Short mmCIF file of C-alpha atoms in Angstrom, two decimals:
data_model
loop_
_atom_site.label_atom_id
_atom_site.label_comp_id
_atom_site.label_asym_id
_atom_site.label_seq_id
_atom_site.Cartn_x
_atom_site.Cartn_y
_atom_site.Cartn_z
CA GLY A 1 12.35 15.72 1.30
CA GLN A 2 11.70 12.75 3.51
CA GLN A 3 11.32 13.78 7.14
CA VAL A 4 10.20 10.33 8.20
CA MET A 5 12.89 7.70 8.58
CA GLN A 6 12.13 4.03 8.76
CA ILE A 7 14.83 1.62 9.84
CA PRO A 8 15.87 -0.84 8.78
CA GLN A 9 15.04 -0.53 5.10
CA TYR A 10 15.35 -4.26 4.72
CA GLN A 11 14.92 -7.07 7.25
CA HIS A 12 15.68 -10.72 6.67
CA VAL A 13 14.15 -12.88 9.41
CA GLN A 14 14.20 -16.57 10.17
CA GLU A 15 10.75 -18.00 10.80
CA GLY A 16 10.05 -18.00 14.53
CA GLU A 17 12.36 -15.08 15.32
CA ASP A 18 11.29 -11.68 16.59
CA PHE A 19 12.12 -8.35 14.97
CA THR A 20 11.41 -4.66 15.36
CA THR A 21 11.10 -1.89 12.82
CA TYR A 22 11.29 1.77 13.73
CA CYS A 23 9.75 4.98 12.45
CA ASN A 24 11.43 8.25 13.42
CA SER A 25 10.36 11.82 12.80
CA SER A 26 12.24 15.08 13.26
CA THR A 27 9.05 16.84 14.37
CA THR A 28 6.32 16.18 16.89
CA LEU A 29 3.52 14.09 15.51
CA SER A 30 -0.20 14.29 15.95
CA ASN A 31 -0.74 10.63 15.14
CA ILE A 32 0.84 7.77 13.32
CA GLN A 33 -0.55 4.93 11.25
CA TRP A 34 1.01 1.65 10.22
CA TYR A 35 0.30 -0.17 6.97
CA LYS A 36 1.35 -3.48 5.46
CA GLN A 37 1.80 -4.06 1.75
CA ARG A 38 2.11 -7.63 0.53
CA PRO A 39 4.18 -8.23 -2.63
CA GLY A 40 2.07 -7.20 -5.63
CA GLY A 41 -0.62 -5.74 -3.39
CA HIS A 42 -1.64 -2.36 -2.06
CA PRO A 43 -1.09 -0.96 1.45
CA VAL A 44 -3.54 -2.19 4.06
CA PHE A 45 -4.15 -0.32 7.30
CA LEU A 46 -2.98 -2.02 10.49
CA ILE A 47 -3.32 0.47 13.34
CA GLN A 48 -3.38 4.10 14.39
CA LEU A 49 -1.61 5.53 17.46
CA VAL A 50 -2.60 8.87 18.92
CA LYS A 51 -1.51 9.15 22.55
CA SER A 52 1.98 9.63 23.92
CA GLY A 53 3.43 6.30 25.08
CA GLU A 54 0.51 4.37 23.64
CA VAL A 55 0.97 0.63 23.15
CA LYS A 56 -1.40 -1.48 21.06
CA LYS A 57 -1.29 -5.16 20.28
CA GLN A 58 -2.68 -7.18 17.40
CA LYS A 59 -1.92 -10.85 18.01
CA ARG A 60 1.85 -11.11 17.42
CA LEU A 61 2.23 -7.43 16.47
CA THR A 62 2.97 -4.78 19.11
CA PHE A 63 2.87 -1.10 18.18
CA GLN A 64 4.27 1.66 20.35
CA PHE A 65 4.18 5.45 20.14
CA GLY A 66 7.09 7.23 21.79
CA GLU A 67 6.66 9.42 24.85
CA ALA A 68 7.75 12.49 22.91
CA LYS A 69 5.48 11.55 19.97
CA LYS A 70 8.38 11.64 17.56
CA ASN A 71 8.88 7.96 16.96
CA SER A 72 7.12 4.64 16.84
CA SER A 73 7.98 0.98 16.65
CA LEU A 74 6.42 -2.21 15.36
CA HIS A 75 7.56 -5.42 17.00
CA ILE A 76 6.63 -8.81 15.58
CA THR A 77 7.11 -11.92 17.68
CA ALA A 78 7.52 -15.45 16.34
CA THR A 79 7.62 -14.32 12.71
CA GLN A 80 5.65 -16.37 10.22
CA THR A 81 5.86 -16.54 6.42
CA THR A 82 2.57 -14.65 6.31
CA ASP A 83 4.41 -11.63 7.76
CA VAL A 84 6.26 -11.14 4.47
CA GLY A 85 5.74 -7.69 2.98
CA THR A 86 6.67 -4.06 3.38
CA TYR A 87 5.60 -2.21 6.51
CA PHE A 88 5.04 1.51 6.23
CA CYS A 89 4.48 4.11 8.86
CA ALA A 90 2.47 7.19 7.94
CA VAL A 91 2.73 10.27 10.13
CA ARG A 92 0.73 13.42 10.54
CA LYS A 93 2.53 16.38 12.03
CA THR A 94 0.75 18.62 14.51
CA THR A 95 1.10 21.47 12.02
CA ASP A 96 -0.45 19.59 9.12
CA SER A 97 -4.06 19.62 8.08
CA TRP A 98 -6.35 16.66 8.56
CA GLY A 99 -5.60 13.90 6.15
CA LYS A 100 -2.11 14.99 5.19
CA PHE A 101 0.00 11.98 6.08
CA GLN A 102 3.62 11.46 5.11
CA PHE A 103 4.73 7.90 4.52
CA GLY A 104 8.12 6.48 5.35
CA ALA A 105 10.08 4.52 2.76
CA GLY A 106 9.05 1.26 4.43
CA THR A 107 10.75 -1.79 5.89
CA GLN A 108 10.76 -4.72 3.51
CA VAL A 109 10.53 -7.98 5.43
CA VAL A 110 11.63 -11.32 4.02
CA VAL A 111 10.99 -14.48 6.05
CA THR A 112 12.85 -17.71 5.48
CA PRO A 113 11.28 -20.96 6.70
CA ASP B 1 -16.31 -3.26 2.93
CA VAL B 2 -14.81 -0.11 1.53
CA LYS B 3 -14.10 -0.35 -2.12
CA VAL B 4 -11.70 1.93 -3.92
CA THR B 5 -11.40 1.35 -7.65
CA GLN B 6 -8.99 2.81 -10.16
CA SER B 7 -9.76 3.11 -13.85
CA SER B 8 -6.78 1.14 -15.14
CA ARG B 9 -4.29 -1.37 -13.73
CA TYR B 10 -1.74 -0.72 -16.47
CA LEU B 11 -1.31 2.24 -18.77
CA VAL B 12 1.24 3.05 -21.47
CA LYS B 13 1.47 6.63 -22.75
CA ARG B 14 3.77 8.72 -24.89
CA THR B 15 5.76 11.71 -23.69
CA GLY B 16 3.67 14.87 -23.97
CA GLU B 17 0.31 13.12 -23.81
CA LYS B 18 -2.37 14.23 -21.37
CA VAL B 19 -3.16 11.41 -18.97
CA PHE B 20 -6.22 10.95 -16.78
CA LEU B 21 -6.26 8.57 -13.84
CA GLU B 22 -9.63 8.06 -12.20
CA CYS B 23 -10.44 6.86 -8.71
CA VAL B 24 -13.85 6.05 -7.25
CA GLN B 25 -14.76 5.15 -3.66
CA ASP B 26 -18.10 3.88 -2.43
CA MET B 27 -18.00 4.72 1.29
CA ASP B 28 -18.88 8.41 1.30
CA HIS B 29 -15.39 9.33 2.57
CA GLU B 30 -14.52 13.00 2.80
CA ASN B 31 -10.83 12.58 2.09
CA MET B 32 -9.26 11.24 -1.08
CA PHE B 33 -5.59 10.99 -1.95
CA TRP B 34 -3.23 10.41 -4.83
CA TYR B 35 0.20 8.93 -4.16
CA ARG B 36 2.97 7.69 -6.33
CA GLN B 37 5.08 4.76 -5.21
CA ASP B 38 8.66 4.25 -6.37
CA PRO B 39 11.16 1.66 -5.10
CA GLY B 40 13.06 2.86 -2.05
CA LEU B 41 10.97 6.02 -1.73
CA GLY B 42 7.78 4.68 -0.25
CA LEU B 43 4.53 6.48 -0.98
CA ARG B 44 4.73 10.16 -1.78
CA LEU B 45 1.64 12.31 -1.58
CA ILE B 46 0.83 14.19 -4.78
CA TYR B 47 -2.49 15.83 -3.84
CA PHE B 48 -5.32 15.22 -1.50
CA SER B 49 -8.88 16.46 -1.32
CA TYR B 50 -10.91 16.97 1.84
CA ASP B 51 -14.19 17.84 0.18
CA VAL B 52 -15.80 18.32 -3.21
CA LYS B 53 -13.87 20.92 -5.22
CA MET B 54 -11.36 21.28 -2.36
CA LYS B 55 -7.77 20.19 -2.73
CA GLU B 56 -4.41 20.62 -1.12
CA LYS B 57 -0.94 20.03 -2.50
CA GLY B 58 1.07 17.16 -1.19
CA ASP B 59 4.82 16.79 -1.27
CA ILE B 60 5.28 16.39 -5.04
CA PRO B 61 2.48 18.23 -6.92
CA GLU B 62 4.64 19.51 -9.80
CA GLY B 63 3.47 18.22 -13.16
CA TYR B 64 0.12 17.05 -11.78
CA SER B 65 -3.33 18.48 -11.25
CA VAL B 66 -6.48 17.01 -9.71
CA SER B 67 -10.20 17.32 -9.97
CA ARG B 68 -12.96 16.43 -7.52
CA GLU B 69 -16.36 17.35 -8.90
CA LYS B 70 -18.21 14.62 -7.00
CA LYS B 71 -17.54 13.26 -3.54
CA GLU B 72 -16.91 9.71 -4.71
CA ARG B 73 -14.55 10.53 -7.57
CA PHE B 74 -11.03 11.96 -7.56
CA SER B 75 -9.09 12.37 -10.79
CA LEU B 76 -5.36 12.82 -11.27
CA ILE B 77 -4.26 14.59 -14.44
CA LEU B 78 -0.82 14.60 -15.97
CA GLU B 79 -1.00 17.63 -18.27
CA SER B 80 1.98 16.60 -20.36
CA ALA B 81 3.38 13.22 -19.40
CA SER B 82 7.12 12.85 -19.01
CA THR B 83 9.28 9.76 -18.59
CA ASN B 84 10.04 10.65 -14.96
CA GLN B 85 6.33 10.21 -14.23
CA THR B 86 6.60 6.50 -14.91
CA SER B 87 5.49 5.02 -11.62
CA MET B 88 2.83 3.17 -9.64
CA TYR B 89 -0.05 5.50 -8.78
CA LEU B 90 -2.17 4.70 -5.76
CA CYS B 91 -5.46 6.29 -4.83
CA ALA B 92 -6.85 6.17 -1.30
CA SER B 93 -9.82 7.45 0.64
CA SER B 94 -10.57 7.96 4.31
CA LEU B 95 -12.87 9.55 6.80
CA ARG B 96 -11.43 12.69 8.39
CA GLY B 97 -8.29 11.62 10.23
CA GLY B 98 -9.09 7.95 9.81
CA SER B 99 -7.38 5.01 8.19
CA GLN B 100 -6.78 5.13 4.48
CA TYR B 101 -8.23 2.56 2.10
CA PHE B 102 -6.20 2.05 -1.03
CA GLY B 103 -7.15 1.09 -4.54
CA PRO B 104 -5.24 -1.58 -6.47
CA GLY B 105 -2.97 0.96 -8.17
CA THR B 106 -2.25 1.99 -11.75
CA ARG B 107 1.14 1.19 -13.16
CA LEU B 108 1.93 3.95 -15.65
CA LEU B 109 4.69 3.70 -18.20
CA VAL B 110 5.58 6.84 -20.14
CA LEU B 111 7.63 6.22 -23.26
#
């Protein structure tokens, strides 16, 4: 079953607001990746986090890996309509082989102008 | 740019039919993956391959098999399609431990 929880499942945001989506695992992770899938499209890679406590930024997107390497967050500031889509985290456990990533169910983001 | 192509965008099959989904990547990636995507469940890994003729089961391999005879091509086979295999199927490829590049997906309907 799903061992990766993403919350919230659904996020309705006013344009210009900030929001955060979370990815939580019950086990220690080796690394985590984030993807974005636009409506009707396929997932597109955003970032990979490897180190404990790591923080990476991509323009208005800030990604963080927890100190215990069991959770991660994606924070978007000043949301724009182009941020619409579903954001997935994909995790690899320390016990898993290379390439075996487990995806969360995703956070679907809707932005109203 | 990495290109991952899938043989069909839409496919309609009958229960019990054997179904082949093909995926080709052009970036010499070692890893290739097959996922299915269903609303509310995200992407679930069916199988992945880390080298030619090498494969490993994902989270939901039952009812599926795979074949990787050449590095650039990874096939998903539904031996006897069932209605609960109606889904969006996504193929991806990556370098070892790297980001995954996805194909456009095949929407399969099993009647």
